[in-house]
Amino acid sequence: MLRTTTGVLSRLTINETKTTGSAFALEFVRWRRKPRWLPVAKSKLFRVPERKQQNADEKAELMRLHNNYKLQMRSLRQYLREEVLRLNVTTTADHIVLTPEQEEAEFQRCMQENEAWNQKIAVERNERLQRELEEKAVEIRQRLEAARIREEERLERADEVVRREIELSKSFITRDKLDAAIEQALANPVDYNFSLDLKGNIYRGRNTVPGGKGTPTLGGANEIEVQQTLKASN
């Protein structure tokens, strides 16, 4: 659809359109369907749409469902209406029949029943709190006992460490024993070097040769002895 804002588009020529483009504005609008304000087309002015024929069985089934729905909704509305009327009549009758003395008696009865419920709940609550208190006390005693045992074990381990350090301290080289320890080390040198031959014989010492000092008397080296020697050398 072509719409003009000046209303003079029909009186303008092509040349005028090219030369005087600023005298009017064009706006192109696309409609998905015919606008509401346009009349019926002449080709469809007197057209009467054909009514589709419905299947008789389908029509009967739809009518049956419709009637059932209407009947159920009507019954439901009638039931609710009667229920509301009954409640209104009952409430009004109670207010009319009950006297102030009866209302006071009913109130006192409700208060007594409420008081009985409160007392029962209070007894149950006290029993529960007492039971929880006892369970908490037992748990606390168990935790204290476990803490005491852990502390005793820790002290025992500490005493063991102290005793072991005291025993080791007897062999410590102090300032007074330093000269004697040096003299003893120089007098008794220890050589952890050894060698093996193809037969597994052990030759202890750095300068030991076969047949000389340090040669083993038994052929073959003991595996346990070899392992001990390796551990000592490390």
PDB file of C-alpha atoms in Angstrom:
ATOM      1  CA  MET A   1       0.000   0.000   0.000  1.00  0.00           C
ATOM      2  CA  LEU A   2       1.266   3.461  -0.932  1.00  0.00           C
ATOM      3  CA  ARG A   3       0.293   6.341   1.306  1.00  0.00           C
ATOM      4  CA  THR A   4       1.081  10.027   0.766  1.00  0.00           C
ATOM      5  CA  THR A   5       1.220  12.747   3.338  1.00  0.00           C
ATOM      6  CA  THR A   6       0.440  15.695   1.056  1.00  0.00           C
ATOM      7  CA  GLY A   7      -2.454  14.324  -0.959  1.00  0.00           C
ATOM      8  CA  VAL A   8      -1.093  15.685  -4.206  1.00  0.00           C
ATOM      9  CA  LEU A   9       0.684  12.561  -5.481  1.00  0.00           C
ATOM     10  CA  SER A  10      -1.890  12.007  -8.216  1.00  0.00           C
ATOM     11  CA  ARG A  11      -1.320  15.503  -9.657  1.00  0.00           C
ATOM     12  CA  LEU A  12       2.442  15.235  -9.839  1.00  0.00           C
ATOM     13  CA  THR A  13       4.245  14.012 -12.918  1.00  0.00           C
ATOM     14  CA  ILE A  14       7.308  11.859 -13.074  1.00  0.00           C
ATOM     15  CA  ASN A  15       9.545  14.842 -13.669  1.00  0.00           C
ATOM     16  CA  GLU A  16       8.024  16.709 -10.768  1.00  0.00           C
ATOM     17  CA  THR A  17       8.574  13.660  -8.613  1.00  0.00           C
ATOM     18  CA  LYS A  18      12.245  13.593  -9.526  1.00  0.00           C
ATOM     19  CA  THR A  19      12.785  17.319  -9.161  1.00  0.00           C
ATOM     20  CA  THR A  20      10.566  18.184  -6.220  1.00  0.00           C
ATOM     21  CA  GLY A  21      11.125  15.201  -3.939  1.00  0.00           C
ATOM     22  CA  SER A  22      11.121  17.410  -0.863  1.00  0.00           C
ATOM     23  CA  ALA A  23       7.516  18.592  -1.426  1.00  0.00           C
ATOM     24  CA  PHE A  24       5.994  15.311  -0.162  1.00  0.00           C
ATOM     25  CA  ALA A  25       6.921  12.134   1.669  1.00  0.00           C
ATOM     26  CA  LEU A  26       6.221   8.533   0.715  1.00  0.00           C
ATOM     27  CA  GLU A  27       5.623   5.765   3.236  1.00  0.00           C
ATOM     28  CA  PHE A  28       5.277   2.124   2.230  1.00  0.00           C
ATOM     29  CA  VAL A  29       3.121   0.033   4.536  1.00  0.00           C
ATOM     30  CA  ARG A  30       2.701  -3.708   4.233  1.00  0.00           C
ATOM     31  CA  TRP A  31      -0.501  -5.218   5.647  1.00  0.00           C
ATOM     32  CA  ARG A  32      -0.663  -8.909   6.444  1.00  0.00           C
ATOM     33  CA  ARG A  33      -4.361  -8.827   5.581  1.00  0.00           C
ATOM     34  CA  LYS A  34      -6.969  -6.317   4.503  1.00  0.00           C
ATOM     35  CA  PRO A  35      -7.401  -3.403   6.955  1.00  0.00           C
ATOM     36  CA  ARG A  36     -10.577  -3.252   9.028  1.00  0.00           C
ATOM     37  CA  TRP A  37     -11.826  -0.011   7.510  1.00  0.00           C
ATOM     38  CA  LEU A  38     -11.939  -1.284   3.938  1.00  0.00           C
ATOM     39  CA  PRO A  39     -15.329  -2.648   2.738  1.00  0.00           C
ATOM     40  CA  VAL A  40     -16.018  -6.144   1.486  1.00  0.00           C
ATOM     41  CA  ALA A  41     -14.605  -6.872  -1.924  1.00  0.00           C
ATOM     42  CA  LYS A  42     -17.101  -6.757  -4.763  1.00  0.00           C
ATOM     43  CA  SER A  43     -16.273 -10.340  -5.732  1.00  0.00           C
ATOM     44  CA  LYS A  44     -17.292 -11.541  -2.250  1.00  0.00           C
ATOM     45  CA  LEU A  45     -20.108  -9.143  -1.541  1.00  0.00           C
ATOM     46  CA  PHE A  46     -22.985 -11.590  -2.126  1.00  0.00           C
ATOM     47  CA  ARG A  47     -21.104 -14.826  -1.414  1.00  0.00           C
ATOM     48  CA  VAL A  48     -22.824 -17.080   1.134  1.00  0.00           C
ATOM     49  CA  PRO A  49     -20.435 -19.648   2.682  1.00  0.00           C
ATOM     50  CA  GLU A  50     -21.604 -23.204   2.502  1.00  0.00           C
ATOM     51  CA  ARG A  51     -22.378 -24.793   5.844  1.00  0.00           C
ATOM     52  CA  LYS A  52     -20.432 -27.992   6.389  1.00  0.00           C
ATOM     53  CA  GLN A  53     -22.485 -31.078   7.014  1.00  0.00           C
ATOM     54  CA  GLN A  54     -21.730 -32.787  10.320  1.00  0.00           C
ATOM     55  CA  ASN A  55     -21.749 -36.513  10.813  1.00  0.00           C
ATOM     56  CA  ALA A  56     -24.911 -37.694  12.541  1.00  0.00           C
ATOM     57  CA  ASP A  57     -23.058 -39.995  14.979  1.00  0.00           C
ATOM     58  CA  GLU A  58     -20.571 -37.299  15.850  1.00  0.00           C
ATOM     59  CA  LYS A  59     -23.342 -34.762  16.359  1.00  0.00           C
ATOM     60  CA  ALA A  60     -25.240 -37.139  18.625  1.00  0.00           C
ATOM     61  CA  GLU A  61     -22.089 -37.848  20.708  1.00  0.00           C
ATOM     62  CA  LEU A  62     -21.313 -34.145  21.084  1.00  0.00           C
ATOM     63  CA  MET A  63     -24.902 -33.440  22.100  1.00  0.00           C
ATOM     64  CA  ARG A  64     -24.776 -36.230  24.678  1.00  0.00           C
ATOM     65  CA  LEU A  65     -21.549 -34.890  26.197  1.00  0.00           C
ATOM     66  CA  HIS A  66     -22.976 -31.378  26.190  1.00  0.00           C
ATOM     67  CA  ASN A  67     -26.142 -32.470  27.959  1.00  0.00           C
ATOM     68  CA  ASN A  68     -24.150 -34.447  30.549  1.00  0.00           C
ATOM     69  CA  TYR A  69     -21.934 -31.475  31.251  1.00  0.00           C
ATOM     70  CA  LYS A  70     -24.889 -29.122  31.630  1.00  0.00           C
ATOM     71  CA  LEU A  71     -26.692 -31.588  33.901  1.00  0.00           C
ATOM     72  CA  GLN A  72     -23.636 -32.068  36.140  1.00  0.00           C
ATOM     73  CA  MET A  73     -22.951 -28.354  36.440  1.00  0.00           C
ATOM     74  CA  ARG A  74     -26.622 -27.663  37.204  1.00  0.00           C
ATOM     75  CA  SER A  75     -26.604 -30.355  39.907  1.00  0.00           C
ATOM     76  CA  LEU A  76     -23.405 -28.982  41.398  1.00  0.00           C
ATOM     77  CA  ARG A  77     -24.768 -25.435  41.534  1.00  0.00           C
ATOM     78  CA  GLN A  78     -27.973 -26.677  43.151  1.00  0.00           C
ATOM     79  CA  TYR A  79     -26.018 -28.656  45.765  1.00  0.00           C
ATOM     80  CA  LEU A  80     -23.833 -25.683  46.648  1.00  0.00           C
ATOM     81  CA  ARG A  81     -26.865 -23.422  46.860  1.00  0.00           C
ATOM     82  CA  GLU A  82     -28.626 -25.812  49.255  1.00  0.00           C
ATOM     83  CA  GLU A  83     -25.450 -26.212  51.324  1.00  0.00           C
ATOM     84  CA  VAL A  84     -25.101 -22.454  51.753  1.00  0.00           C
ATOM     85  CA  LEU A  85     -28.742 -22.143  52.750  1.00  0.00           C
ATOM     86  CA  ARG A  86     -28.390 -24.960  55.268  1.00  0.00           C
ATOM     87  CA  LEU A  87     -25.333 -23.374  56.856  1.00  0.00           C
ATOM     88  CA  ASN A  88     -27.052 -20.020  57.091  1.00  0.00           C
ATOM     89  CA  VAL A  89     -30.136 -21.550  58.704  1.00  0.00           C
ATOM     90  CA  THR A  90     -28.044 -23.607  61.157  1.00  0.00           C
ATOM     91  CA  THR A  91     -25.892 -20.644  62.208  1.00  0.00           C
ATOM     92  CA  THR A  92     -28.908 -18.423  62.660  1.00  0.00           C
ATOM     93  CA  ALA A  93     -30.735 -21.113  64.655  1.00  0.00           C
ATOM     94  CA  ASP A  94     -27.747 -21.601  66.964  1.00  0.00           C
ATOM     95  CA  HIS A  95     -27.571 -17.904  67.704  1.00  0.00           C
ATOM     96  CA  ILE A  96     -31.261 -17.775  68.373  1.00  0.00           C
ATOM     97  CA  VAL A  97     -31.464 -20.919  70.518  1.00  0.00           C
ATOM     98  CA  LEU A  98     -28.336 -20.348  72.646  1.00  0.00           C
ATOM     99  CA  THR A  99     -28.862 -18.040  75.587  1.00  0.00           C
ATOM    100  CA  PRO A 100     -26.096 -15.999  77.245  1.00  0.00           C
ATOM    101  CA  GLU A 101     -25.960 -18.573  80.067  1.00  0.00           C
ATOM    102  CA  GLN A 102     -25.554 -21.400  77.565  1.00  0.00           C
ATOM    103  CA  GLU A 103     -22.859 -19.502  75.701  1.00  0.00           C
ATOM    104  CA  GLU A 104     -21.009 -18.882  78.985  1.00  0.00           C
ATOM    105  CA  ALA A 105     -21.311 -22.562  79.915  1.00  0.00           C
ATOM    106  CA  GLU A 106     -20.000 -23.599  76.494  1.00  0.00           C
ATOM    107  CA  PHE A 107     -17.111 -21.161  76.854  1.00  0.00           C
ATOM    108  CA  GLN A 108     -16.223 -22.504  80.292  1.00  0.00           C
ATOM    109  CA  ARG A 109     -16.352 -26.059  78.988  1.00  0.00           C
ATOM    110  CA  CYS A 110     -13.993 -25.150  76.162  1.00  0.00           C
ATOM    111  CA  MET A 111     -11.674 -23.433  78.630  1.00  0.00           C
ATOM    112  CA  GLN A 112     -11.602 -26.486  80.907  1.00  0.00           C
ATOM    113  CA  GLU A 113     -10.876 -28.771  77.959  1.00  0.00           C
ATOM    114  CA  ASN A 114      -8.132 -26.443  76.793  1.00  0.00           C
ATOM    115  CA  GLU A 115      -6.652 -26.365  80.301  1.00  0.00           C
ATOM    116  CA  ALA A 116      -6.668 -30.168  80.429  1.00  0.00           C
ATOM    117  CA  TRP A 117      -4.865 -30.310  77.101  1.00  0.00           C
ATOM    118  CA  ASN A 118      -2.297 -27.790  78.314  1.00  0.00           C
ATOM    119  CA  GLN A 119      -1.625 -29.780  81.488  1.00  0.00           C
ATOM    120  CA  LYS A 120      -1.202 -33.004  79.513  1.00  0.00           C
ATOM    121  CA  ILE A 121       1.179 -31.356  77.077  1.00  0.00           C
ATOM    122  CA  ALA A 122       3.103 -29.783  79.967  1.00  0.00           C
ATOM    123  CA  VAL A 123       3.590 -33.211  81.609  1.00  0.00           C
ATOM    124  CA  GLU A 124       4.793 -34.720  78.343  1.00  0.00           C
ATOM    125  CA  ARG A 125       7.112 -31.753  77.794  1.00  0.00           C
ATOM    126  CA  ASN A 126       8.632 -32.045  81.277  1.00  0.00           C
ATOM    127  CA  GLU A 127       9.222 -35.772  80.785  1.00  0.00           C
ATOM    128  CA  ARG A 128      10.859 -35.151  77.446  1.00  0.00           C
ATOM    129  CA  LEU A 129      13.084 -32.398  78.843  1.00  0.00           C
ATOM    130  CA  GLN A 130      14.108 -34.606  81.784  1.00  0.00           C
ATOM    131  CA  ARG A 131      14.940 -37.465  79.443  1.00  0.00           C
ATOM    132  CA  GLU A 132      16.954 -35.188  77.168  1.00  0.00           C
ATOM    133  CA  LEU A 133      18.780 -33.768  80.216  1.00  0.00           C
ATOM    134  CA  GLU A 134      19.758 -37.243  81.392  1.00  0.00           C
ATOM    135  CA  GLU A 135      20.929 -38.235  77.908  1.00  0.00           C
ATOM    136  CA  LYS A 136      22.970 -35.031  77.691  1.00  0.00           C
ATOM    137  CA  ALA A 137      24.554 -35.720  81.091  1.00  0.00           C
ATOM    138  CA  VAL A 138      25.502 -39.260  80.022  1.00  0.00           C
ATOM    139  CA  GLU A 139      27.006 -37.931  76.806  1.00  0.00           C
ATOM    140  CA  ILE A 140      29.016 -35.304  78.704  1.00  0.00           C
ATOM    141  CA  ARG A 141      30.351 -37.920  81.148  1.00  0.00           C
ATOM    142  CA  GLN A 142      31.375 -40.163  78.263  1.00  0.00           C
ATOM    143  CA  ARG A 143      33.158 -37.303  76.532  1.00  0.00           C
ATOM    144  CA  LEU A 144      34.968 -36.339  79.748  1.00  0.00           C
ATOM    145  CA  GLU A 145      36.058 -39.937  80.284  1.00  0.00           C
ATOM    146  CA  ALA A 146      37.313 -40.185  76.714  1.00  0.00           C
ATOM    147  CA  ALA A 147      39.219 -36.905  77.140  1.00  0.00           C
ATOM    148  CA  ARG A 148      40.782 -38.182  80.381  1.00  0.00           C
ATOM    149  CA  ILE A 149      41.900 -41.391  78.685  1.00  0.00           C
ATOM    150  CA  ARG A 150      43.405 -39.453  75.789  1.00  0.00           C
ATOM    151  CA  GLU A 151      45.247 -37.189  78.207  1.00  0.00           C
ATOM    152  CA  GLU A 152      46.641 -40.166  80.121  1.00  0.00           C
ATOM    153  CA  GLU A 153      47.818 -41.779  76.888  1.00  0.00           C
ATOM    154  CA  ARG A 154      49.459 -38.524  75.834  1.00  0.00           C
ATOM    155  CA  LEU A 155      51.249 -38.247  79.171  1.00  0.00           C
ATOM    156  CA  GLU A 156      52.425 -41.849  78.922  1.00  0.00           C
ATOM    157  CA  ARG A 157      53.824 -41.234  75.445  1.00  0.00           C
ATOM    158  CA  ALA A 158      55.543 -38.097  76.687  1.00  0.00           C
ATOM    159  CA  ASP A 159      57.053 -39.989  79.654  1.00  0.00           C
ATOM    160  CA  GLU A 160      58.283 -42.707  77.299  1.00  0.00           C
ATOM    161  CA  VAL A 161      59.926 -40.104  75.071  1.00  0.00           C
ATOM    162  CA  VAL A 162      61.537 -38.484  78.117  1.00  0.00           C
ATOM    163  CA  ARG A 163      62.852 -41.819  79.425  1.00  0.00           C
ATOM    164  CA  ARG A 164      64.240 -42.725  76.016  1.00  0.00           C
ATOM    165  CA  GLU A 165      65.976 -39.384  75.721  1.00  0.00           C
ATOM    166  CA  ILE A 166      67.415 -39.803  79.209  1.00  0.00           C
ATOM    167  CA  GLU A 167      68.820 -43.198  78.281  1.00  0.00           C
ATOM    168  CA  LEU A 168      70.280 -41.766  75.083  1.00  0.00           C
ATOM    169  CA  SER A 169      71.740 -38.831  76.961  1.00  0.00           C
ATOM    170  CA  LYS A 170      74.043 -41.194  78.865  1.00  0.00           C
ATOM    171  CA  SER A 171      76.031 -41.760  75.667  1.00  0.00           C
ATOM    172  CA  PHE A 172      76.092 -38.107  74.680  1.00  0.00           C
ATOM    173  CA  ILE A 173      79.510 -36.528  74.282  1.00  0.00           C
ATOM    174  CA  THR A 174      79.627 -33.624  76.695  1.00  0.00           C
ATOM    175  CA  ARG A 175      82.341 -30.978  77.034  1.00  0.00           C
ATOM    176  CA  ASP A 176      83.991 -32.955  79.829  1.00  0.00           C
ATOM    177  CA  LYS A 177      84.040 -36.198  77.768  1.00  0.00           C
ATOM    178  CA  LEU A 178      85.114 -34.603  74.501  1.00  0.00           C
ATOM    179  CA  ASP A 179      88.867 -35.331  74.823  1.00  0.00           C
ATOM    180  CA  ALA A 180      88.288 -38.947  75.862  1.00  0.00           C
ATOM    181  CA  ALA A 181      85.875 -39.514  72.976  1.00  0.00           C
ATOM    182  CA  ILE A 182      88.388 -38.116  70.492  1.00  0.00           C
ATOM    183  CA  GLU A 183      91.179 -40.343  71.867  1.00  0.00           C
ATOM    184  CA  GLN A 184      88.948 -43.413  71.717  1.00  0.00           C
ATOM    185  CA  ALA A 185      87.924 -42.669  68.111  1.00  0.00           C
ATOM    186  CA  LEU A 186      91.538 -42.248  67.072  1.00  0.00           C
ATOM    187  CA  ALA A 187      92.613 -45.425  68.887  1.00  0.00           C
ATOM    188  CA  ASN A 188      89.799 -47.551  67.436  1.00  0.00           C
ATOM    189  CA  PRO A 189      89.183 -46.533  63.822  1.00  0.00           C
ATOM    190  CA  VAL A 190      86.213 -48.171  62.127  1.00  0.00           C
ATOM    191  CA  ASP A 191      86.346 -49.020  58.423  1.00  0.00           C
ATOM    192  CA  TYR A 192      82.981 -49.859  56.860  1.00  0.00           C
ATOM    193  CA  ASN A 193      84.397 -50.538  53.388  1.00  0.00           C
ATOM    194  CA  PHE A 194      84.249 -54.036  51.928  1.00  0.00           C
ATOM    195  CA  SER A 195      84.418 -55.783  48.578  1.00  0.00           C
ATOM    196  CA  LEU A 196      83.037 -58.936  46.995  1.00  0.00           C
ATOM    197  CA  ASP A 197      84.581 -61.388  44.577  1.00  0.00           C
ATOM    198  CA  LEU A 198      82.835 -63.507  41.961  1.00  0.00           C
ATOM    199  CA  LYS A 199      82.199 -66.261  44.517  1.00  0.00           C
ATOM    200  CA  GLY A 200      80.483 -63.935  46.921  1.00  0.00           C
ATOM    201  CA  ASN A 201      83.327 -63.734  49.461  1.00  0.00           C
ATOM    202  CA  ILE A 202      83.416 -60.581  51.562  1.00  0.00           C
ATOM    203  CA  TYR A 203      86.729 -58.739  52.012  1.00  0.00           C
ATOM    204  CA  ARG A 204      86.370 -56.156  54.752  1.00  0.00           C
ATOM    205  CA  GLY A 205      88.488 -53.041  54.817  1.00  0.00           C
ATOM    206  CA  ARG A 206      89.640 -50.607  52.190  1.00  0.00           C
ATOM    207  CA  ASN A 207      93.076 -52.277  51.538  1.00  0.00           C
ATOM    208  CA  THR A 208      92.197 -55.973  52.061  1.00  0.00           C
ATOM    209  CA  VAL A 209      93.434 -58.405  49.403  1.00  0.00           C
ATOM    210  CA  PRO A 210      92.539 -62.079  48.885  1.00  0.00           C
ATOM    211  CA  GLY A 211      94.588 -64.364  51.106  1.00  0.00           C
ATOM    212  CA  GLY A 212      95.613 -61.522  53.356  1.00  0.00           C
ATOM    213  CA  LYS A 213      94.154 -60.061  56.522  1.00  0.00           C
ATOM    214  CA  GLY A 214      90.420 -59.861  56.415  1.00  0.00           C
ATOM    215  CA  THR A 215      89.942 -62.785  54.022  1.00  0.00           C
ATOM    216  CA  PRO A 216      86.882 -64.867  55.022  1.00  0.00           C
ATOM    217  CA  THR A 217      87.516 -68.439  56.139  1.00  0.00           C
ATOM    218  CA  LEU A 218      84.230 -69.769  54.648  1.00  0.00           C
ATOM    219  CA  GLY A 219      83.512 -69.735  50.954  1.00  0.00           C
ATOM    220  CA  GLY A 220      80.490 -67.742  49.905  1.00  0.00           C
ATOM    221  CA  ALA A 221      78.975 -64.818  51.700  1.00  0.00           C
ATOM    222  CA  ASN A 222      75.958 -65.128  53.981  1.00  0.00           C
ATOM    223  CA  GLU A 223      73.024 -63.140  52.637  1.00  0.00           C
ATOM    224  CA  ILE A 224      72.099 -61.896  56.107  1.00  0.00           C
ATOM    225  CA  GLU A 225      75.647 -60.780  56.735  1.00  0.00           C
ATOM    226  CA  VAL A 226      75.749 -58.962  53.407  1.00  0.00           C
ATOM    227  CA  GLN A 227      72.546 -57.150  54.180  1.00  0.00           C
ATOM    228  CA  GLN A 228      73.763 -56.178  57.642  1.00  0.00           C
ATOM    229  CA  THR A 229      77.019 -54.910  56.176  1.00  0.00           C
ATOM    230  CA  LEU A 230      75.182 -52.856  53.559  1.00  0.00           C
ATOM    231  CA  LYS A 231      72.909 -51.356  56.222  1.00  0.00           C
ATOM    232  CA  ALA A 232      75.892 -50.534  58.425  1.00  0.00           C
ATOM    233  CA  SER A 233      77.690 -48.863  55.538  1.00  0.00           C
ATOM    234  CA  ASN A 234      74.658 -46.744  54.717  1.00  0.00           C
TER     235      ASN A 234
END
